[in-house]
C-alpha positions as CSV (number, residue, x, y, z in Angstrom):
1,X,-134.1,29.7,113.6
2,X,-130.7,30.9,114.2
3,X,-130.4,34.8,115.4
4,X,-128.8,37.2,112.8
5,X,-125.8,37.6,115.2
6,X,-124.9,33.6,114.6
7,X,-125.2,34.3,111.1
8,X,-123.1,37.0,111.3
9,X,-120.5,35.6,113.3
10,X,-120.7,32.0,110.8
11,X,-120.4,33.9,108.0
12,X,-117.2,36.0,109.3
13,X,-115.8,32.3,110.6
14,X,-116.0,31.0,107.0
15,X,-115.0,33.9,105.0
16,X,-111.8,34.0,107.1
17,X,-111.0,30.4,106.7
18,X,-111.4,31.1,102.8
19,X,-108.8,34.1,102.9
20,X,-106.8,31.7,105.1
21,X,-106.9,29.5,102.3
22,X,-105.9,32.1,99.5
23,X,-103.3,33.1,100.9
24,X,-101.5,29.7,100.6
25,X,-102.4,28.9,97.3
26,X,-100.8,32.1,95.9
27,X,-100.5,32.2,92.0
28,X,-97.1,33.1,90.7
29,X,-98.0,36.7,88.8
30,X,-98.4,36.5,85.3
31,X,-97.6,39.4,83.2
32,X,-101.1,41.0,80.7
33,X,-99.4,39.4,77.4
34,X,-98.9,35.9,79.0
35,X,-102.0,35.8,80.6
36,X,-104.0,33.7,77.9
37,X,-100.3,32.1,77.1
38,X,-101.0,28.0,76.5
39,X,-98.0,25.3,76.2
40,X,-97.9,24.0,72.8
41,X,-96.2,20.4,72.0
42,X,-93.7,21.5,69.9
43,X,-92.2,24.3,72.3
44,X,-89.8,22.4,73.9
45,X,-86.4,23.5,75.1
46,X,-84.7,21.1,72.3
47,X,-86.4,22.2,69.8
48,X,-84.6,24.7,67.3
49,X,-87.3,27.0,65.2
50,X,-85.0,28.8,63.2
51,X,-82.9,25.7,61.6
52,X,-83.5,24.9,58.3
53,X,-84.1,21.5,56.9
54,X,-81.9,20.7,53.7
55,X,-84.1,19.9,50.6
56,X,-82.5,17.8,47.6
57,X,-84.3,17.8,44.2
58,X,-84.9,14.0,44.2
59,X,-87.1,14.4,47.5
60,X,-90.2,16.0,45.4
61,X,-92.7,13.0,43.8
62,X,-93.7,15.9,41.1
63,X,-93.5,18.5,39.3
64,X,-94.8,21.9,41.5
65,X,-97.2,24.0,39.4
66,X,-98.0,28.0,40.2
67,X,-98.9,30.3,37.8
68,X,-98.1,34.0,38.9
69,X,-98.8,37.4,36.6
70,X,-98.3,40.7,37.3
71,X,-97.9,43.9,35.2
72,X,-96.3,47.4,36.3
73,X,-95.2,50.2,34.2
74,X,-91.3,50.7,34.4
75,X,-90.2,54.2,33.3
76,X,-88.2,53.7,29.4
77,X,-84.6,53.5,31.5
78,X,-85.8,50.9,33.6
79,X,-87.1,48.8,30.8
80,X,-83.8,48.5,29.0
81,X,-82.2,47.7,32.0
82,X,-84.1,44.9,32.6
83,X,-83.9,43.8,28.8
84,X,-80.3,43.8,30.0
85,X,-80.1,41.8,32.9
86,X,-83.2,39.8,32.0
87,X,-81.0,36.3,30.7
88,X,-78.9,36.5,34.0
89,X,-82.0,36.7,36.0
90,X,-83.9,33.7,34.0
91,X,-80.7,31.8,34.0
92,X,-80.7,31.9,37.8
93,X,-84.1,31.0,37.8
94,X,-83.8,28.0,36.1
95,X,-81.0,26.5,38.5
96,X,-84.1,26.3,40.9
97,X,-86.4,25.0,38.6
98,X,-88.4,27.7,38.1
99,X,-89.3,29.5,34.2
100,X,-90.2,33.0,33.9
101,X,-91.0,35.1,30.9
102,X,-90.5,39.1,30.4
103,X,-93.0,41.1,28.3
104,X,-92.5,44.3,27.9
């Protein structure tokens, strides 16, 4: 059986050659936020995120169909305003396809 001395002096040996080792294979430091950071496909240096991609009418195979609702009170001021401006508004609207109906 080897003496506690060898031991000693094999495990010194090899934790030494594995520092040696470390020290060569040094990771370039990565900041906290990046740390988890993956490369995705579509982030390549070409790519531009913020362009946007025309859309012509004729590109749509249907009709789109989403009903929305809502209701808040408008003070008495507000609501004849918006009585006012109400056919501008739905006029606008309906350049994009889309109806809308006031009750009040």
């Amino acid at each position: 059986a080897p003496s506690k001395q060898a031991l000693r002096s094999s495990c010194q040996e090899n934790m030494s050659d594995s520092e040696g080792e470390e020290k060569t294979e040094q990771k370039p430091a990565v900041s906290k936020n990046k740390r988890f950071r993956k490369e995705k496909p579509w982030d390549v240096d070409g790519t531009d995120h913020w362009k946007v991609e025309p859309f012509e009418p004729g590109q749509m195979a249907g009709p789109l169909l989403e009903e929305s609702s809502f209701a808040t009170l408008f003070p008495q001021y507000r609501e004849k305003y918006l009585r006012e401006v109400w056919p501008m508004v739905t006029r606008e609207l309906e350049k994009h396809g889309i109806a809308a109906e006031l009750d009040l």
